[in-house]
Short mmCIF file of C-alpha atoms in Angstrom, two decimals:
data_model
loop_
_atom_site.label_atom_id
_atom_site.label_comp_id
_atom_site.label_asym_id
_atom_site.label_seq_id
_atom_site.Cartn_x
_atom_site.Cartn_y
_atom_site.Cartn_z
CA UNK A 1 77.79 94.81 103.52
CA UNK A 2 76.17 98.30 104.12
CA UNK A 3 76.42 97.37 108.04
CA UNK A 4 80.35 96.76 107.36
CA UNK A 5 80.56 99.78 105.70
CA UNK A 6 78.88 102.09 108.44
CA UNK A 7 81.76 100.95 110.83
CA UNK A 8 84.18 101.23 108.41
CA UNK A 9 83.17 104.99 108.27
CA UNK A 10 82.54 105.31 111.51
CA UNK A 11 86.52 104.60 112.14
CA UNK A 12 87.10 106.49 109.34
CA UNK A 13 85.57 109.22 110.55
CA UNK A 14 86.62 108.72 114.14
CA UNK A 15 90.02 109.25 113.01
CA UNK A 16 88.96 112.75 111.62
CA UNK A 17 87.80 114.16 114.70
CA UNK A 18 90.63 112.47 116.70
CA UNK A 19 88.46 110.38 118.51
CA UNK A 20 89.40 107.74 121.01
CA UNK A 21 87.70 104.46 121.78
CA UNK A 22 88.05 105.03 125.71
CA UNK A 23 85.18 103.90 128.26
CA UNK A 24 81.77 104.11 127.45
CA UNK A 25 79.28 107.02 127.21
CA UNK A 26 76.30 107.83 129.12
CA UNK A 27 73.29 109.32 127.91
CA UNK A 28 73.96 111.92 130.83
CA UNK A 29 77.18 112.60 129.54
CA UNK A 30 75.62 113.79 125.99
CA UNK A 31 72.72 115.86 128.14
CA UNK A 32 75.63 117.74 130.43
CA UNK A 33 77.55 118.34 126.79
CA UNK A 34 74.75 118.52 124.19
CA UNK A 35 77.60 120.81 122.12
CA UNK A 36 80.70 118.54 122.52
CA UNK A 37 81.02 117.54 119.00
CA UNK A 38 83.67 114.99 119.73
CA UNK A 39 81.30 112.89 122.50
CA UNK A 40 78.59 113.07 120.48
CA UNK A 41 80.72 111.45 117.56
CA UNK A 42 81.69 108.85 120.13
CA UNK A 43 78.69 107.99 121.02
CA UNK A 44 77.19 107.47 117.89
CA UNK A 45 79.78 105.24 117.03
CA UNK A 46 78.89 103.13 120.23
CA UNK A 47 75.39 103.44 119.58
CA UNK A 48 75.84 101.69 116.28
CA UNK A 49 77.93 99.00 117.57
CA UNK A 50 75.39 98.49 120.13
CA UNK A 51 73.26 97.60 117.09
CA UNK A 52 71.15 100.92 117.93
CA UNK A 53 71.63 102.35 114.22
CA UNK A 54 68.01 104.45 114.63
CA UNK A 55 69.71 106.01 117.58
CA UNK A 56 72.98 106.54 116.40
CA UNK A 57 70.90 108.65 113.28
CA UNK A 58 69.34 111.35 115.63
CA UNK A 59 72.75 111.67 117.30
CA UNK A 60 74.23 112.47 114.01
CA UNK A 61 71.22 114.50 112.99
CA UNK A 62 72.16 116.56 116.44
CA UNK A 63 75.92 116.79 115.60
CA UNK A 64 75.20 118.31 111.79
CA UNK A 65 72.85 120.76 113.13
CA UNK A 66 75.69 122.08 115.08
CA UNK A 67 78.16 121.37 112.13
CA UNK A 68 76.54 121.14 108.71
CA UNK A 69 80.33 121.40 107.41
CA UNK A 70 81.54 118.04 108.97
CA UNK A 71 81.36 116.42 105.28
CA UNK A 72 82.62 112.83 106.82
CA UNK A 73 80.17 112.82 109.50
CA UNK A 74 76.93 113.58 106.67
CA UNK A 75 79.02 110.53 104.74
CA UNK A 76 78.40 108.25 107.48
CA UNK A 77 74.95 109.41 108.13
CA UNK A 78 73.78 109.02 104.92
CA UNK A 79 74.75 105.14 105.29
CA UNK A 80 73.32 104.80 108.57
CA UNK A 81 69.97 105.96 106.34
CA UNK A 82 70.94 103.46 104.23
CA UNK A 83 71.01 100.54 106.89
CA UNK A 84 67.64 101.72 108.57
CA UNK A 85 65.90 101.57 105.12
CA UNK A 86 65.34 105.33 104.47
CA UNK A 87 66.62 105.56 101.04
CA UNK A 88 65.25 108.43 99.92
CA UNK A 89 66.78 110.85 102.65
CA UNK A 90 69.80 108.92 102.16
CA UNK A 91 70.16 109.89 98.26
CA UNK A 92 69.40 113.51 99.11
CA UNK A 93 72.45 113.06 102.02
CA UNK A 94 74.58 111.88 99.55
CA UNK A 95 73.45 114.26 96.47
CA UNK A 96 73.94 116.99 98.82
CA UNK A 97 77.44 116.13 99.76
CA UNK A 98 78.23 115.70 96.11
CA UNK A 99 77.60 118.77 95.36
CA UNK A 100 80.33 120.55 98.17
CA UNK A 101 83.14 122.66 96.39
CA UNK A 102 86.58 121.11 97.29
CA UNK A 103 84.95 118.24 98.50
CA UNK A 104 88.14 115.82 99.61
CA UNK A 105 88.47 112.98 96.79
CA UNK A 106 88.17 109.86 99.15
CA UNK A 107 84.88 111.08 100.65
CA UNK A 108 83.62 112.26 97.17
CA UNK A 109 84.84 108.50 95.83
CA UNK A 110 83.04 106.88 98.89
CA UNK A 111 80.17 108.85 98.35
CA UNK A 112 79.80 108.13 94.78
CA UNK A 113 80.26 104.54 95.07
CA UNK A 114 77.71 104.59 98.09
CA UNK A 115 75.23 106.72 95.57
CA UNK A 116 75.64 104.05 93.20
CA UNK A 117 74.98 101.21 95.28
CA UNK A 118 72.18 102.69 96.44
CA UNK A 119 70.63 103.49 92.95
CA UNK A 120 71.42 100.05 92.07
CA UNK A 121 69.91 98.83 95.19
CA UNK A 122 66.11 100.32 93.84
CA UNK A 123 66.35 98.84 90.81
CA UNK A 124 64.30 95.44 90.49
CA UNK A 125 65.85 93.70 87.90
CA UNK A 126 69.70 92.46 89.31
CA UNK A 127 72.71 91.09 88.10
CA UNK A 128 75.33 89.55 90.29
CA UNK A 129 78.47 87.83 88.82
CA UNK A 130 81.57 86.16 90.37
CA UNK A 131 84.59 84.57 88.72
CA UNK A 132 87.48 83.10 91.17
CA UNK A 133 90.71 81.05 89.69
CA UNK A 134 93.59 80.02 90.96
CA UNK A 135 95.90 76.65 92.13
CA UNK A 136 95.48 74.47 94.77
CA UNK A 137 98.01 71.84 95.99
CA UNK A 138 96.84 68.66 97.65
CA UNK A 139 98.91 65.91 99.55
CA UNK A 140 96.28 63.38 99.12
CA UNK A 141 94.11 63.75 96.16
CA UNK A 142 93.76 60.59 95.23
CA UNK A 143 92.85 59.71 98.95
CA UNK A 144 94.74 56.84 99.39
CA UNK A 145 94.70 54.60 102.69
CA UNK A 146 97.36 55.88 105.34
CA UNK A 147 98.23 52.15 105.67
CA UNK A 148 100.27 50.63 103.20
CA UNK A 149 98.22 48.11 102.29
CA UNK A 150 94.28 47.78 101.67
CA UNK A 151 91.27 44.99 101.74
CA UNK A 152 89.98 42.98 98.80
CA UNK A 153 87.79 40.17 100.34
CA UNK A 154 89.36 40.77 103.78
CA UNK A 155 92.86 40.06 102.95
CA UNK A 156 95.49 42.32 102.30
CA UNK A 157 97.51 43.87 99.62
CA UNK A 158 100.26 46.40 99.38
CA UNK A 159 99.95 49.48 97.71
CA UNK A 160 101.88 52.70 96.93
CA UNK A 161 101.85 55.13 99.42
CA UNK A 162 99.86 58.55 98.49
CA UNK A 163 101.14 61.01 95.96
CA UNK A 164 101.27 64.78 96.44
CA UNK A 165 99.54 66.70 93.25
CA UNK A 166 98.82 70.32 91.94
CA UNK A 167 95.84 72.06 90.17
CA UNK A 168 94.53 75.08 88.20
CA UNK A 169 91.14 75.51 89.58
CA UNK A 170 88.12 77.80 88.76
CA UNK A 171 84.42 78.56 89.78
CA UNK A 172 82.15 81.53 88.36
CA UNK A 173 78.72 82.07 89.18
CA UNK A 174 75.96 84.07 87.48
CA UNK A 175 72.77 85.35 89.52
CA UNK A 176 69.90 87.30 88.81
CA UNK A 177 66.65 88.86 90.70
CA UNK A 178 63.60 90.20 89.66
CA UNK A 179 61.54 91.98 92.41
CA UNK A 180 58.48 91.32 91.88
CA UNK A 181 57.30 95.03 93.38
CA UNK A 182 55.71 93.75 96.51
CA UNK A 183 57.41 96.27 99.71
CA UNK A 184 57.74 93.07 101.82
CA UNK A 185 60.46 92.30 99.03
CA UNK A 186 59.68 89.45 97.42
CA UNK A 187 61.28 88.20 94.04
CA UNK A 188 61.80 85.72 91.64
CA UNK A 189 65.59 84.75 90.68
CA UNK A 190 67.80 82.28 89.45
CA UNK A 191 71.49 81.61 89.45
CA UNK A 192 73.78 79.12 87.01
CA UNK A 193 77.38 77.80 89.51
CA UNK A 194 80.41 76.54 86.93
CA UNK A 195 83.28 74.74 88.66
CA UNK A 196 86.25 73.14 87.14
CA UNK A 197 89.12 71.37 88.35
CA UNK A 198 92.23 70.40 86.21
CA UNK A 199 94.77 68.17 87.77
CA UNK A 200 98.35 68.05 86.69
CA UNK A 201 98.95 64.53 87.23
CA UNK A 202 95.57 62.98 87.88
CA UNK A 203 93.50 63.03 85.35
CA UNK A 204 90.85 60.96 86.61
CA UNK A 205 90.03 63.36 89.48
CA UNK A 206 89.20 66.39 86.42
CA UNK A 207 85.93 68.07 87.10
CA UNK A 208 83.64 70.39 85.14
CA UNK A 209 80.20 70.74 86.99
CA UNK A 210 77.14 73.02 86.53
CA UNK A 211 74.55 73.75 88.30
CA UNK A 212 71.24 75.83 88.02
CA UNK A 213 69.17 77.41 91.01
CA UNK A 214 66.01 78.75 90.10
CA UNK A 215 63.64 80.00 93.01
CA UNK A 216 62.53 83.02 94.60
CA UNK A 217 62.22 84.58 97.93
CA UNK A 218 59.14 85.29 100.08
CA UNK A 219 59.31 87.82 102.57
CA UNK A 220 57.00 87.31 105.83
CA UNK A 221 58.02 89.47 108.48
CA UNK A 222 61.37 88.57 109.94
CA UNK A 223 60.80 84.97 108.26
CA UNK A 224 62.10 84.38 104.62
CA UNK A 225 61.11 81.35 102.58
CA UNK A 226 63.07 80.86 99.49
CA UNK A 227 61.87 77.66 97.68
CA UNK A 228 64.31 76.44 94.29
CA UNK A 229 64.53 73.87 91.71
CA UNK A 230 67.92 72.12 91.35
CA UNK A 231 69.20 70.46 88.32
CA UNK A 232 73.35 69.39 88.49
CA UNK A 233 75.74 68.01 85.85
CA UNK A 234 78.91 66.76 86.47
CA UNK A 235 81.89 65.53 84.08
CA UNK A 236 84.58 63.63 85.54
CA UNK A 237 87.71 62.65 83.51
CA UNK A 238 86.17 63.94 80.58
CA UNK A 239 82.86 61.62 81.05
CA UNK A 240 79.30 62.51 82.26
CA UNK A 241 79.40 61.26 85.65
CA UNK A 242 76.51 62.68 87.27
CA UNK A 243 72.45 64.27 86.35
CA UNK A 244 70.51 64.77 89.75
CA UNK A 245 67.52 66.63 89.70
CA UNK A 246 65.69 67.59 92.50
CA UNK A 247 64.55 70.39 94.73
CA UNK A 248 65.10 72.30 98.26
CA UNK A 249 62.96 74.84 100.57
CA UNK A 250 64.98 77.06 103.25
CA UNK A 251 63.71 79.39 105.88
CA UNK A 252 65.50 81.88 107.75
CA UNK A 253 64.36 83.56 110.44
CA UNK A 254 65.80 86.79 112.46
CA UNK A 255 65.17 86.15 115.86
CA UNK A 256 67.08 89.74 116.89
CA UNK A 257 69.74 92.58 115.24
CA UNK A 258 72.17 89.69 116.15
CA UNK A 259 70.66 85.90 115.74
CA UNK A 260 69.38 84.15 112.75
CA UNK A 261 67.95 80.81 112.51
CA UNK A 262 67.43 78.81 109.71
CA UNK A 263 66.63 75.53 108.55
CA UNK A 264 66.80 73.84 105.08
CA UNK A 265 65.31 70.51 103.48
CA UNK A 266 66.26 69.17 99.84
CA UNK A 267 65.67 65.93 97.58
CA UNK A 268 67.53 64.76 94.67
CA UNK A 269 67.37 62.05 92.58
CA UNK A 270 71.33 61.34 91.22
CA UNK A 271 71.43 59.49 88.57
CA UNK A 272 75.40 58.51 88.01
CA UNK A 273 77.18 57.09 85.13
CA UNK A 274 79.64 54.26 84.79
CA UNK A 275 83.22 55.60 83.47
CA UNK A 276 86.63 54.18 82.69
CA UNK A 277 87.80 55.53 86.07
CA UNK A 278 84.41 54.14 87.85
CA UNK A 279 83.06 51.21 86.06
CA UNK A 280 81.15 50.83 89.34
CA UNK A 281 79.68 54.50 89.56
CA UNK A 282 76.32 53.61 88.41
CA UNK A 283 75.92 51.59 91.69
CA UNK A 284 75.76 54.76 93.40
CA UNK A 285 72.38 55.82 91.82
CA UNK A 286 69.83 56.85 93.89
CA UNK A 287 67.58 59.47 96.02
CA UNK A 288 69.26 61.89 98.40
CA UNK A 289 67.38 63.59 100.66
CA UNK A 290 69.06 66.29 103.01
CA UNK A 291 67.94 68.28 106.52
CA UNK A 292 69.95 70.99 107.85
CA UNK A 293 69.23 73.72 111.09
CA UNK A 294 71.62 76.28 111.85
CA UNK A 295 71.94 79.71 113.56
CA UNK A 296 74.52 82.61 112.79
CA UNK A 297 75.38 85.05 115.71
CA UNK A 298 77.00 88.66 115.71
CA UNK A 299 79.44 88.37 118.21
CA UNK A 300 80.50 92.09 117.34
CA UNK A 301 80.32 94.56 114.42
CA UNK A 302 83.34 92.77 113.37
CA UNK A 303 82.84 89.05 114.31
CA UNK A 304 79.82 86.44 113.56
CA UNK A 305 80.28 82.60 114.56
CA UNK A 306 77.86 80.18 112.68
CA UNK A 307 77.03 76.75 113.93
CA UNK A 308 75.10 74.19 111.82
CA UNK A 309 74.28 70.33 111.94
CA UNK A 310 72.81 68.58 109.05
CA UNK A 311 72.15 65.18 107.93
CA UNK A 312 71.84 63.47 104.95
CA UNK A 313 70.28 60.26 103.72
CA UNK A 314 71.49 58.64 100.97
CA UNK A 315 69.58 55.97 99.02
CA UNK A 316 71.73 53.80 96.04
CA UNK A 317 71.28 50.72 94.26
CA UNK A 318 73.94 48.73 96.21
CA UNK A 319 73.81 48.76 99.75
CA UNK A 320 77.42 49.65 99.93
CA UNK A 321 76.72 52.96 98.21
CA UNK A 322 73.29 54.30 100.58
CA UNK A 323 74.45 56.08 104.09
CA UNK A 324 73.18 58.22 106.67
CA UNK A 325 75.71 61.33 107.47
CA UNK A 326 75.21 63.33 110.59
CA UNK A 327 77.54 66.32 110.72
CA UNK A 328 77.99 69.07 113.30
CA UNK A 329 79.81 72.21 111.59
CA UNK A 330 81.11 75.78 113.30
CA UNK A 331 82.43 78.41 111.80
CA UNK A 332 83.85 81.92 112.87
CA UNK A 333 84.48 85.00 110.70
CA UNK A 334 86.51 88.36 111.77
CA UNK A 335 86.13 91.60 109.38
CA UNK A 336 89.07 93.76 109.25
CA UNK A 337 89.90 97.16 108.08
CA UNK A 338 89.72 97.79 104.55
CA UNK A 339 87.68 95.03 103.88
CA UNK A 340 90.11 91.97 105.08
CA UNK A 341 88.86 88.62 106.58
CA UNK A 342 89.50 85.63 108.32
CA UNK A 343 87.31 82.44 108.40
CA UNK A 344 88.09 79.41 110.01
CA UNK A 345 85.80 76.06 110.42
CA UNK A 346 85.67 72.89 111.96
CA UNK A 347 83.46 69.88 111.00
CA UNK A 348 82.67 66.40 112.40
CA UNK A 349 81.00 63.88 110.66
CA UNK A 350 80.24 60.33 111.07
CA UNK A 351 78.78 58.43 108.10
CA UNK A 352 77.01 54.94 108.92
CA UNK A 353 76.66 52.62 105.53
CA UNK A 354 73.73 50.39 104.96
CA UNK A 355 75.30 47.30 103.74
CA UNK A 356 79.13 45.29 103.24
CA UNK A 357 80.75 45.62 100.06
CA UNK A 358 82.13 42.23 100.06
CA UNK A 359 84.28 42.79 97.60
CA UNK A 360 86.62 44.38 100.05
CA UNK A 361 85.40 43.29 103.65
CA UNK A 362 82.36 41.72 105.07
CA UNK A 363 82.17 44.58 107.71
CA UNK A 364 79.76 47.55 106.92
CA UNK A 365 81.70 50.55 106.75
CA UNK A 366 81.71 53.25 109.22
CA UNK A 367 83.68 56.41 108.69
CA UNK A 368 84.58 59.30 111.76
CA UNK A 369 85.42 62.22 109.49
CA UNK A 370 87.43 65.78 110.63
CA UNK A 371 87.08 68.56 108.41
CA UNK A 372 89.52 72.42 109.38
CA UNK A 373 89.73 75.00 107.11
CA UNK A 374 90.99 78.64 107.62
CA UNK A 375 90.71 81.39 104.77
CA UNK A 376 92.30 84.69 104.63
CA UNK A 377 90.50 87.47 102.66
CA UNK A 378 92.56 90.08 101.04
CA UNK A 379 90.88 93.00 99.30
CA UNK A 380 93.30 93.74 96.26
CA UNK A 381 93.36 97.71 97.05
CA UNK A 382 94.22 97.27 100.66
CA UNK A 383 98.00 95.41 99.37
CA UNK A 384 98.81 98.24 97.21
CA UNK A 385 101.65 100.75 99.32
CA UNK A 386 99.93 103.78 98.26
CA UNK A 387 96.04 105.46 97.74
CA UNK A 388 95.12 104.41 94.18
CA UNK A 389 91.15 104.71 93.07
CA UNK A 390 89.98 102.41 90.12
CA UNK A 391 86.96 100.59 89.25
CA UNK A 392 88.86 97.24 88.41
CA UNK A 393 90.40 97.08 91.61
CA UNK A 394 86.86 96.91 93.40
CA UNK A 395 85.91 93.91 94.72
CA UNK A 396 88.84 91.95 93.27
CA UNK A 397 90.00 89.55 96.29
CA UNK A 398 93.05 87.57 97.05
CA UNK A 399 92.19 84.48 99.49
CA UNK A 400 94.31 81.84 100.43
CA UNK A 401 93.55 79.06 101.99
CA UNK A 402 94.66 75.96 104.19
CA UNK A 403 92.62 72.57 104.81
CA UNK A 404 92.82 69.42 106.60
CA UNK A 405 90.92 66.19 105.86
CA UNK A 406 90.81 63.10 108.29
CA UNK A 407 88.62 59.87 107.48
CA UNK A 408 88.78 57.64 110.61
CA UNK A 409 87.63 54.17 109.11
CA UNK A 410 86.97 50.81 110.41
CA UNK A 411 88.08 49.53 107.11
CA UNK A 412 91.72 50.43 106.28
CA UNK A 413 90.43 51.33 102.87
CA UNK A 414 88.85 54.40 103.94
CA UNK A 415 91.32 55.67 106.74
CA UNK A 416 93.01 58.32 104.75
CA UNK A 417 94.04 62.32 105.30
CA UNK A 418 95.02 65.23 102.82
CA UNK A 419 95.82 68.77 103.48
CA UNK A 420 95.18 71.23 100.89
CA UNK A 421 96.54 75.01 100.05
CA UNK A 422 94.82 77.53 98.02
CA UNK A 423 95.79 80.76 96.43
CA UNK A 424 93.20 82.35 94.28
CA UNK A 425 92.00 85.87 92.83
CA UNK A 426 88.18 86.29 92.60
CA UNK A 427 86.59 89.23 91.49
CA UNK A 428 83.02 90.20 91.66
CA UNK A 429 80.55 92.46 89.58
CA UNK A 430 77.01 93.85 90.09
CA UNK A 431 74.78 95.70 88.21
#
């Protein structure tokens, strides 16, 4: 985020000076105009989106020595202090420019939200909090077969075709972290996820799951370990459906200032429930163990793509029920101005059962599945027509979504698609 913001400013601040974003600059072009205020600007900017943020600093060290006065320019020093981990020059940067008579209010509101983070930042006990509601319409919910017709013991019957359905959905999550003092950074925290799901029409799809996180984070060099304890509950049509317990280790490693690695490995036992709308669901009891490797690259200051395959293998007490999943995602996400985004992903899957359920077919189910989603990020502030400052209206987000699911089976049964549309407000706190 602090990144993100440093080339916000640096636009920002571009603008100011009336800079352009021509061709490139030498470092011979600063030494034959050491006093050109503009090219030195310029180049700072490029020297941060080269991901040289220590050099960018002593440029803008060079340009305030010139021009103590340029109060934008101190703003987006003081943040590139921020980014290289020098916190203490980078309260006295801000304190400083704080103190300026007829300082200009957006500079004296970034800088006092920047102060803040920053305070926040040192403290070692955190809170983070995030509620997000909204609808969501589905074509499919109920995923039924895109034939008319489905297996029981091999033959055929008709059946409806699919039904279209609405619903209000929510999700809040609750985090905390203690650091634990160390100045590697290590800490202890902990995190409780609520989701809920209320359809209009199909009640048996209604979901209200929890679940609890509670790990910590060790910090060895550009490696990061954080090790957690997983416990999930899950109600569905108003009936306990699902208990698993289980656990999960996941390391991520910076390679550079523009690729990460990781890799992740989890077990859980699931222990499911039988209800009115799956008298069967207890059949799906069983251990789950998951592997997943990954790596996220900056493309850009503004662009990352993220590319991650993962499989899963699922033990149950019918044969039917236990699969191995191999799945192959990618994903790609552009920052805007003011805080806008678009994601978009794409994910293939292909999910290999252990055994026939011969109550619908004495094949052993194979699915091909196709998973696109894109997701449009819309900072609350940045949709208002005119400049208006006020706590409630930071980090408040509008996204809105659009999805496509395709199961490829080789049992009609299973062959099915839905496309889904969300529109939903979140809103985020920290303390």
């Amino acid at each position: 985020m602090v990144l993100a913001s440093v080339v916000c400013l640096a636009v920002g601040a571009g603008d100011l000076l009336a800079q352009t974003q021509s061709d490139r600059i030498r470092y011979l072009d600063i030494l034959k105009n050491p006093d050109d205020i503009s090219l030195n600007f310029r180049y700072a900017r490029q020297q941060v989106g080269d991901g040289d943020v220590k050099g960018a600093a002593a440029t803008l060290e060079r340009i305030l020595l010139l021009e103590p006065d340029l109060h934008r320019v101190r703003l987006f020093y003081a943040v590139v202090l921020i980014r290289l981990d020098s916190l203490e020059e980078a309260e006295i940067e801000l304190t400083s420019l704080l103190a300026v008579t007829g300082l200009d209010d957006a500079t004296r509101a970034e800088a006092e939200g920047f102060l803040e983070d920053l305070k926040q930042s040192q403290d070692r006990f955190k809170i983070d909090l995030l509620a997000t509601a909204g609808i969501q319409a589905d074509t499919n919910p109920l995923a039924n077969p895109s034939s008319s017709s489905l297996l029981v013991t091999d033959l055929e019957v008709d059946i409806p075709g699919s039904e279209d359905d609405t619903a209000f959905v929510a999700f809040g999550r609750a985090a905390v972290e203690y650091d634990l003092g160390y100045q590697a950074g290590h800490t202890l925290d902990g995190s409780a996820t609520f989701a809920m799901v209320d359809q209009s029409q199909a009640d048996r799809l209604d979901l209200v799951a929890t679940t609890l996180d509670l790990g910590g984070k060790y910090v060895l060099g550009d490696v990061t370990v954080r090790p957690s304890f997983l416990v999930t509950d899950a109600n569905l049509a108003d009936q306990q459906y699902l208990l698993a317990l289980g656990g999960a280790v996941r390391a991520d490693w910076r390679v550079d200032g523009d690729l990460n690695l990781h890799a992740r490995v989890s077990a859980a036992d699931e222990d499911f429930d039988s209800i009115s709308v799956s008298r069967a669901a207890n059949l799906q009891s069983g251990e789950q163990f998951r592997a997943e490797i990954g790596a996220r690259y900056r493309l850009s200051q503004s662009m990352q793509a993220r590319l991650t395959l993962q499989t899963v293998d699922k033990n149950a007490e019918a044969s039917f029920n236990a699969y191995r999943l191999h799945k192959v995602s990618a994903n790609h996400t552009w920052i805007f101005d003011q805080g806008r985004f678009l994601s978009s992903s794409l994910g293939l899957g292909l999910r290999l059962f252990d055994g026939p359920d011969v109550f619908v077919s004495s094949r052993t189910r194979r699915d091909e599945t196709l998973n696109a989603k894109i997701l449009l990020g819309l900072p609350v502030q940045s949709l208002i027509p005119f400049d208006v400052e006020h706590k409630t209206l930071d980090n408040l987000l509008v996204l809105v979504s659009a999805e496509y699911y395709r199961a490829l089976s080789n049992i009609q049964n299973f062959t099915y698609s839905n496309a889904r549309a969300q529109a939903l407000v979140s809103k985020r706190w920290r303390f």
